[in-house]
Amino acid sequence: ANNTRISERRASALSAALGARWCWFLIKGSVLAVILVKEGDLLFDMRNNIPNAVVFFLFVSVSSMLYFALVYSDPGYVRPHEEMELLEQAETKSKSRGNQLQNVEQSDSQMSAIRISAPPSDQLYESAGDTVSQQQNSSDAAIGNDIAAGDVALEILPEPSASRSDPLAGQPQPEAQDEQIAEVRTCRICDVPQGVRTKHCRDCARCVHTFDHHCFWIGNCVGEANRRLFWWYLLTELVTACWAASHASSAFVFDQGPNWPERWLLDNLAPLGAVMVSAGFAALLGALLFFHTYLICTNQTSWEVTRRSSIDYMRGVPVGVYPFSEGCARNVAAVCLRARRSRFRQWTRPEAPWRESQRFWWLENEHWSCF
């Protein structure tokens, strides 16, 4: 029964995606048909300013190619053998870290044992005073002085604390590291390990690395592998929509004769519709581009922003803190310079203390929020 529901949902998602593609094709084709038929700036450029027209059609072509590339792209689907390799690497690092912590604990225990075995300091000082007063008459007394002096030196050693410059100070104990590895879940539907920031998409019926969202318009998920492609699509489609709206508005015909409002509406119905559609899509694309630029700069995903309180690894993160951020430049480079076939990142659960690059963003922080 569960497999039947999954299949039905997947079939419904594929049908909706096919409808969205036809809708995209009809809307974009209709706007292009209007600005190619009605006399306006585009026809003028095709006759008198060819380079300008070529650049416009170049944006139309690039945005269309990026759209279909997104439709058939791999957003970062989880493959069981790759995920198991990454989890094994994380477990190896955790064990290595645990061994380092155990060595530090053993050395601290040895120092504590030495301090406990040392005699009280008042007895040491009395012994040292008696020996000096006797002017070291025997070698046994001299040896006793050396031992006492050594005991005094051990007695005044400082107690170990996390305040000294220890690279392991303030880090989770080995037991906490082991619990962290044990918290990696297995997807109930895909039966593959789910690391941090990995989510199952019910529409695609697959788990996706660094899941951002499932885009109805392209009928596919946006994840770690195609996030850069999605951003470039938004940019090129935004430029195309704004330029198309400008070309359509230049095709308006103005006639000051009798009943001019009704005649103007009838004469300019097609260009007006093209302007409204293009301007509406431009506003939507502009908002999405701004939002996803903000997400990339802070190393967040749409899922983490909209469902922050329901995600287990985000519940303890304070507002205004971006736990996966490595600084704006590194965040952008991680998306824009990612190799096509590179391994997916194995994220670790966010824990305090937070770095300065994770604390403040000028669009959203502890003082104000633009969202």
Short mmCIF file of C-alpha atoms in Angstrom, two decimals:
data_model
loop_
_atom_site.label_atom_id
_atom_site.label_comp_id
_atom_site.label_asym_id
_atom_site.label_seq_id
_atom_site.Cartn_x
_atom_site.Cartn_y
_atom_site.Cartn_z
CA ALA A 1 0.00 0.00 0.00
CA ASN A 2 2.85 2.36 0.82
CA ASN A 3 4.54 1.66 -2.53
CA THR A 4 1.24 2.30 -4.27
CA ARG A 5 0.87 5.70 -2.64
CA ILE A 6 4.46 6.57 -3.56
CA SER A 7 3.88 5.57 -7.17
CA GLU A 8 0.65 7.56 -7.35
CA ARG A 9 2.30 10.66 -5.91
CA ARG A 10 5.23 10.31 -8.28
CA ALA A 11 2.86 9.95 -11.25
CA SER A 12 0.92 13.03 -10.11
CA ALA A 13 4.16 15.03 -9.77
CA LEU A 14 5.28 13.99 -13.26
CA SER A 15 1.92 15.01 -14.69
CA ALA A 16 2.08 18.40 -12.95
CA ALA A 17 5.65 18.91 -14.16
CA LEU A 18 4.60 18.17 -17.74
CA GLY A 19 1.78 20.69 -17.42
CA ALA A 20 4.17 23.30 -16.04
CA ARG A 21 6.53 22.80 -19.00
CA TRP A 22 3.72 23.26 -21.50
CA CYS A 23 2.61 26.36 -19.60
CA TRP A 24 6.16 27.74 -19.72
CA PHE A 25 6.39 27.03 -23.45
CA LEU A 26 3.03 28.64 -24.25
CA ILE A 27 3.65 31.77 -22.16
CA LYS A 28 7.14 32.38 -23.48
CA GLY A 29 6.14 31.56 -27.05
CA SER A 30 3.11 33.87 -26.90
CA VAL A 31 5.14 36.83 -25.60
CA LEU A 32 7.79 36.31 -28.29
CA ALA A 33 5.07 36.05 -30.97
CA VAL A 34 3.53 39.36 -29.88
CA ILE A 35 6.79 41.32 -29.93
CA LEU A 36 7.74 39.76 -33.27
CA VAL A 37 4.42 40.60 -34.94
CA LYS A 38 3.63 44.01 -33.46
CA GLU A 39 5.74 46.91 -34.63
CA GLY A 40 8.04 47.90 -31.80
CA ASP A 41 11.62 48.11 -30.65
CA LEU A 42 12.46 44.49 -31.50
CA LEU A 43 11.48 44.79 -35.17
CA PHE A 44 13.26 48.13 -35.33
CA ASP A 45 16.42 46.56 -33.88
CA MET A 46 16.22 43.65 -36.33
CA ARG A 47 16.26 46.14 -39.21
CA ASN A 48 18.57 48.86 -37.89
CA ASN A 49 20.42 47.60 -34.79
CA ILE A 50 21.19 43.94 -35.38
CA PRO A 51 23.66 43.47 -32.47
CA ASN A 52 21.02 44.57 -29.98
CA ALA A 53 18.52 42.07 -31.40
CA VAL A 54 21.16 39.32 -31.41
CA VAL A 55 21.88 39.87 -27.70
CA PHE A 56 18.17 39.68 -26.89
CA PHE A 57 17.73 36.40 -28.75
CA LEU A 58 20.89 35.13 -27.10
CA PHE A 59 19.33 35.67 -23.67
CA VAL A 60 16.15 33.95 -24.85
CA SER A 61 18.15 30.95 -26.07
CA VAL A 62 20.38 30.70 -22.99
CA SER A 63 17.46 30.93 -20.57
CA SER A 64 15.60 28.23 -22.52
CA MET A 65 18.63 25.92 -22.53
CA LEU A 66 19.15 26.44 -18.81
CA TYR A 67 15.49 25.64 -18.18
CA PHE A 68 15.66 22.29 -19.95
CA ALA A 69 19.06 21.57 -18.37
CA LEU A 70 17.42 22.03 -14.96
CA VAL A 71 14.48 19.83 -15.92
CA TYR A 72 16.76 16.87 -16.67
CA SER A 73 19.55 17.64 -14.17
CA ASP A 74 20.58 15.57 -11.16
CA PRO A 75 20.05 17.77 -8.08
CA GLY A 76 22.27 15.53 -5.96
CA TYR A 77 20.37 12.30 -5.50
CA VAL A 78 21.72 10.10 -2.74
CA ARG A 79 23.33 6.90 -3.94
CA PRO A 80 23.76 4.28 -1.20
CA HIS A 81 27.40 3.37 -1.88
CA GLU A 82 28.52 7.02 -1.98
CA GLU A 83 26.64 7.87 1.21
CA MET A 84 28.09 4.88 3.05
CA GLU A 85 31.63 5.92 2.05
CA LEU A 86 31.05 9.42 3.40
CA LEU A 87 29.61 8.10 6.64
CA GLU A 88 32.59 5.79 7.09
CA GLN A 89 34.94 8.74 6.60
CA ALA A 90 33.03 10.76 9.20
CA GLU A 91 33.13 7.85 11.66
CA THR A 92 36.89 7.46 11.14
CA LYS A 93 37.42 11.14 11.88
CA SER A 94 35.24 10.83 14.98
CA LYS A 95 37.27 7.87 16.29
CA SER A 96 40.52 9.72 15.66
CA ARG A 97 39.17 12.69 17.58
CA GLY A 98 38.07 10.42 20.40
CA ASN A 99 41.55 8.90 20.67
CA GLN A 100 43.07 12.36 20.96
CA LEU A 101 40.65 13.27 23.73
CA GLN A 102 41.40 10.01 25.59
CA ASN A 103 45.14 10.72 25.45
CA VAL A 104 44.57 14.17 26.93
CA GLU A 105 42.35 12.71 29.67
CA GLN A 106 44.99 10.07 30.52
CA SER A 107 47.74 12.69 30.83
CA ASP A 108 45.48 14.80 33.08
CA SER A 109 44.74 11.72 35.20
CA GLN A 110 48.44 10.99 35.62
CA MET A 111 49.13 14.55 36.76
CA SER A 112 46.26 14.31 39.24
CA ALA A 113 47.66 11.04 40.64
CA ILE A 114 51.08 12.63 41.16
CA ARG A 115 49.51 15.56 43.02
CA ILE A 116 47.51 13.21 45.21
CA SER A 117 50.60 11.15 46.16
CA ALA A 118 52.59 14.24 47.16
CA PRO A 119 52.77 14.92 50.96
CA PRO A 120 51.17 18.02 52.45
CA SER A 121 52.99 21.23 51.77
CA ASP A 122 53.44 22.17 55.46
CA GLN A 123 55.29 18.93 56.14
CA LEU A 124 57.51 19.57 53.13
CA TYR A 125 58.43 23.04 54.31
CA GLU A 126 59.15 21.77 57.86
CA SER A 127 61.37 19.00 56.48
CA ALA A 128 63.24 21.43 54.29
CA GLY A 129 63.75 23.83 57.24
CA ASP A 130 65.08 21.10 59.55
CA THR A 131 67.48 19.91 56.91
CA VAL A 132 68.90 23.37 56.33
CA SER A 133 69.36 23.97 60.05
CA GLN A 134 71.39 20.75 60.35
CA GLN A 135 73.73 22.06 57.55
CA GLN A 136 73.31 18.84 55.48
CA ASN A 137 75.33 16.54 57.80
CA SER A 138 74.44 13.37 55.90
CA SER A 139 73.90 12.35 52.32
CA ASP A 140 70.55 10.81 53.22
CA ALA A 141 69.36 14.20 54.38
CA ALA A 142 70.52 15.74 51.09
CA ILE A 143 68.58 13.17 49.13
CA GLY A 144 65.57 13.89 51.29
CA ASN A 145 65.94 17.59 50.51
CA ASP A 146 65.98 16.83 46.77
CA ILE A 147 62.88 14.72 47.07
CA ALA A 148 61.16 17.38 49.13
CA ALA A 149 62.11 20.07 46.66
CA GLY A 150 60.71 17.94 43.87
CA ASP A 151 57.51 17.41 45.80
CA VAL A 152 57.15 21.13 46.35
CA ALA A 153 57.60 21.76 42.67
CA LEU A 154 54.87 19.25 41.87
CA GLU A 155 52.61 20.77 44.47
CA ILE A 156 52.58 24.23 42.92
CA LEU A 157 51.71 23.05 39.39
CA PRO A 158 48.48 24.70 38.16
CA GLU A 159 45.32 22.69 37.92
CA PRO A 160 44.37 21.76 34.33
CA SER A 161 41.43 23.74 33.05
CA ALA A 162 39.74 24.52 29.74
CA SER A 163 40.95 28.14 29.94
CA ARG A 164 44.49 27.29 28.88
CA SER A 165 45.31 27.21 25.17
CA ASP A 166 44.29 23.64 24.43
CA PRO A 167 42.95 22.93 20.95
CA LEU A 168 40.69 20.28 22.37
CA ALA A 169 39.26 22.51 25.10
CA GLY A 170 35.51 23.10 24.84
CA GLN A 171 35.10 20.30 22.28
CA PRO A 172 32.53 17.51 22.71
CA GLN A 173 33.67 14.38 24.50
CA PRO A 174 34.13 11.07 22.65
CA GLU A 175 30.76 9.86 23.91
CA ALA A 176 29.08 12.90 22.32
CA GLN A 177 30.89 12.24 19.04
CA ASP A 178 29.69 8.63 19.02
CA GLU A 179 26.13 9.80 19.68
CA GLN A 180 26.44 12.22 16.78
CA ILE A 181 27.34 9.41 14.37
CA ALA A 182 24.50 7.27 15.75
CA GLU A 183 22.01 10.08 15.01
CA VAL A 184 22.39 9.61 11.23
CA ARG A 185 19.00 8.36 10.12
CA THR A 186 17.97 5.93 7.41
CA CYS A 187 15.24 7.03 5.04
CA ARG A 188 12.12 4.93 5.53
CA ILE A 189 11.27 5.16 1.85
CA CYS A 190 14.64 5.05 0.04
CA ASP A 191 16.37 2.90 2.68
CA VAL A 192 19.57 4.95 2.37
CA PRO A 193 21.47 6.80 5.15
CA GLN A 194 20.42 10.42 5.52
CA GLY A 195 23.18 12.78 6.58
CA VAL A 196 22.72 16.32 7.86
CA ARG A 197 20.95 18.60 5.33
CA THR A 198 19.77 15.59 3.29
CA LYS A 199 16.01 15.29 2.77
CA HIS A 200 13.64 12.96 0.99
CA CYS A 201 11.57 14.59 -1.77
CA ARG A 202 8.16 12.99 -2.00
CA ASP A 203 7.56 14.33 -5.51
CA CYS A 204 10.82 12.93 -6.90
CA ALA A 205 10.75 9.86 -4.60
CA ARG A 206 14.48 10.30 -3.93
CA CYS A 207 16.71 11.70 -1.18
CA VAL A 208 18.67 14.81 -2.15
CA HIS A 209 21.98 16.12 -0.79
CA THR A 210 21.72 19.65 0.66
CA PHE A 211 18.05 19.77 -0.31
CA ASP A 212 16.75 23.26 -1.12
CA HIS A 213 13.25 22.78 -2.53
CA HIS A 214 11.21 20.99 -5.17
CA CYS A 215 10.48 23.45 -7.97
CA PHE A 216 7.07 22.95 -9.55
CA TRP A 217 8.01 25.12 -12.51
CA ILE A 218 10.85 22.82 -13.63
CA GLY A 219 9.39 19.62 -12.19
CA ASN A 220 12.63 18.80 -10.42
CA CYS A 221 14.43 19.34 -7.12
CA VAL A 222 17.03 22.00 -6.45
CA GLY A 223 19.91 20.65 -4.42
CA GLU A 224 23.66 20.73 -4.00
CA ALA A 225 24.44 19.57 -7.56
CA ASN A 226 22.22 21.97 -9.57
CA ARG A 227 21.94 24.98 -7.25
CA ARG A 228 24.37 27.01 -9.36
CA LEU A 229 22.44 26.15 -12.53
CA PHE A 230 19.19 27.29 -10.91
CA TRP A 231 20.69 30.67 -9.94
CA TRP A 232 21.94 31.33 -13.47
CA TYR A 233 18.55 30.36 -14.87
CA LEU A 234 16.83 32.88 -12.61
CA LEU A 235 19.24 35.61 -13.72
CA THR A 236 18.94 35.00 -17.47
CA GLU A 237 15.17 34.52 -17.32
CA LEU A 238 14.82 37.76 -15.34
CA VAL A 239 16.78 39.72 -17.95
CA THR A 240 14.73 38.11 -20.73
CA ALA A 241 11.41 38.93 -19.04
CA CYS A 242 12.35 42.57 -18.39
CA TRP A 243 13.60 43.02 -21.95
CA ALA A 244 10.47 41.38 -23.36
CA ALA A 245 8.26 43.68 -21.30
CA SER A 246 10.16 46.67 -22.67
CA HIS A 247 9.76 45.47 -26.27
CA ALA A 248 6.05 44.79 -25.76
CA SER A 249 5.40 48.23 -24.25
CA SER A 250 7.04 49.86 -27.28
CA ALA A 251 4.38 48.28 -29.52
CA PHE A 252 1.53 50.32 -28.01
CA VAL A 253 -0.49 52.33 -30.54
CA PHE A 254 -1.94 55.69 -29.44
CA ASP A 255 -4.96 57.15 -31.25
CA GLN A 256 -6.64 60.35 -29.98
CA GLY A 257 -9.80 59.88 -32.06
CA PRO A 258 -13.34 59.42 -30.74
CA ASN A 259 -13.82 56.63 -28.19
CA TRP A 260 -10.06 56.38 -27.86
CA PRO A 261 -10.00 54.41 -24.56
CA GLU A 262 -12.00 51.55 -26.07
CA ARG A 263 -10.09 51.66 -29.34
CA TRP A 264 -6.76 51.86 -27.53
CA LEU A 265 -7.63 48.80 -25.46
CA LEU A 266 -8.70 46.82 -28.54
CA ASP A 267 -5.65 47.87 -30.56
CA ASN A 268 -3.20 47.16 -27.74
CA LEU A 269 -4.79 44.12 -26.13
CA ALA A 270 -2.02 41.74 -27.21
CA PRO A 271 0.92 44.03 -26.25
CA LEU A 272 -0.79 44.87 -22.93
CA GLY A 273 -1.16 41.19 -22.11
CA ALA A 274 2.48 40.57 -23.01
CA VAL A 275 3.58 43.45 -20.76
CA MET A 276 1.51 42.22 -17.82
CA VAL A 277 2.72 38.63 -18.13
CA SER A 278 6.37 39.63 -18.61
CA ALA A 279 6.28 42.16 -15.77
CA GLY A 280 4.60 39.67 -13.44
CA PHE A 281 7.18 36.98 -14.16
CA ALA A 282 9.97 39.53 -13.85
CA ALA A 283 8.76 40.51 -10.36
CA LEU A 284 8.55 36.86 -9.29
CA LEU A 285 11.95 36.01 -10.78
CA GLY A 286 13.53 39.08 -9.20
CA ALA A 287 12.26 38.12 -5.75
CA LEU A 288 13.47 34.53 -6.19
CA LEU A 289 16.86 35.69 -7.43
CA PHE A 290 17.28 38.03 -4.46
CA PHE A 291 16.20 35.34 -2.00
CA HIS A 292 18.48 32.64 -3.42
CA THR A 293 21.41 35.04 -3.58
CA TYR A 294 20.88 35.64 0.14
CA LEU A 295 20.71 31.88 0.75
CA ILE A 296 23.94 31.23 -1.15
CA CYS A 297 25.80 34.04 0.63
CA THR A 298 24.79 32.66 4.05
CA ASN A 299 24.99 28.94 3.12
CA GLN A 300 21.35 28.24 3.85
CA THR A 301 18.59 26.45 1.96
CA SER A 302 14.93 27.30 1.41
CA TRP A 303 13.94 24.24 3.43
CA GLU A 304 16.06 25.33 6.42
CA VAL A 305 14.67 28.88 6.34
CA THR A 306 10.98 28.01 5.93
CA ARG A 307 10.96 24.90 8.20
CA ARG A 308 13.62 25.91 10.72
CA SER A 309 11.63 24.98 13.82
CA SER A 310 10.74 21.49 12.54
CA ILE A 311 14.28 20.45 11.51
CA ASP A 312 16.00 18.60 14.35
CA TYR A 313 19.53 19.92 13.75
CA MET A 314 18.30 23.55 13.50
CA ARG A 315 16.20 23.72 16.66
CA GLY A 316 19.02 24.70 18.99
CA VAL A 317 20.52 27.31 16.65
CA PRO A 318 19.82 30.90 17.79
CA VAL A 319 18.07 33.36 15.49
CA GLY A 320 20.55 35.33 13.42
CA VAL A 321 23.12 32.51 13.38
CA TYR A 322 23.96 30.66 10.15
CA PRO A 323 25.58 27.45 11.38
CA PHE A 324 26.94 26.26 8.04
CA SER A 325 28.31 29.61 6.88
CA GLU A 326 32.05 29.81 6.15
CA GLY A 327 32.01 33.48 5.20
CA CYS A 328 30.30 35.09 2.21
CA ALA A 329 33.22 34.59 -0.21
CA ARG A 330 33.69 30.92 0.65
CA ASN A 331 29.96 30.25 0.55
CA VAL A 332 29.68 31.72 -2.96
CA ALA A 333 32.82 29.90 -4.11
CA ALA A 334 31.46 26.57 -2.82
CA VAL A 335 28.42 26.94 -5.08
CA CYS A 336 29.90 28.68 -8.13
CA LEU A 337 33.20 26.78 -8.28
CA ARG A 338 31.89 23.32 -7.46
CA ALA A 339 33.18 20.68 -9.88
CA ARG A 340 30.47 18.82 -11.72
CA ARG A 341 31.47 15.34 -10.50
CA SER A 342 32.92 16.27 -7.14
CA ARG A 343 31.85 14.44 -3.98
CA PHE A 344 28.96 15.77 -1.96
CA ARG A 345 29.81 17.45 1.30
CA GLN A 346 29.27 15.53 4.53
CA TRP A 347 27.89 18.14 6.89
CA THR A 348 28.15 17.84 10.66
CA ARG A 349 25.50 18.86 13.15
CA PRO A 350 25.83 22.54 14.13
CA GLU A 351 27.17 23.13 17.63
CA ALA A 352 28.30 26.15 19.65
CA PRO A 353 30.49 28.16 19.89
CA TRP A 354 29.59 30.01 16.68
CA ARG A 355 32.16 31.74 14.51
CA GLU A 356 31.83 35.44 13.71
CA SER A 357 31.05 34.61 10.08
CA GLN A 358 28.04 32.63 11.34
CA ARG A 359 26.60 35.30 13.61
CA PHE A 360 25.66 38.38 11.57
CA TRP A 361 24.16 39.14 8.17
CA TRP A 362 23.08 42.63 7.21
CA LEU A 363 19.70 41.42 5.92
CA GLU A 364 18.85 39.37 9.01
CA ASN A 365 20.36 39.40 12.49
CA GLU A 366 19.40 39.76 16.14
CA HIS A 367 18.41 43.43 15.59
CA TRP A 368 16.29 43.31 12.41
CA SER A 369 15.11 40.99 9.62
CA CYS A 370 14.15 41.75 6.03
CA PHE A 371 12.26 38.45 5.69
#
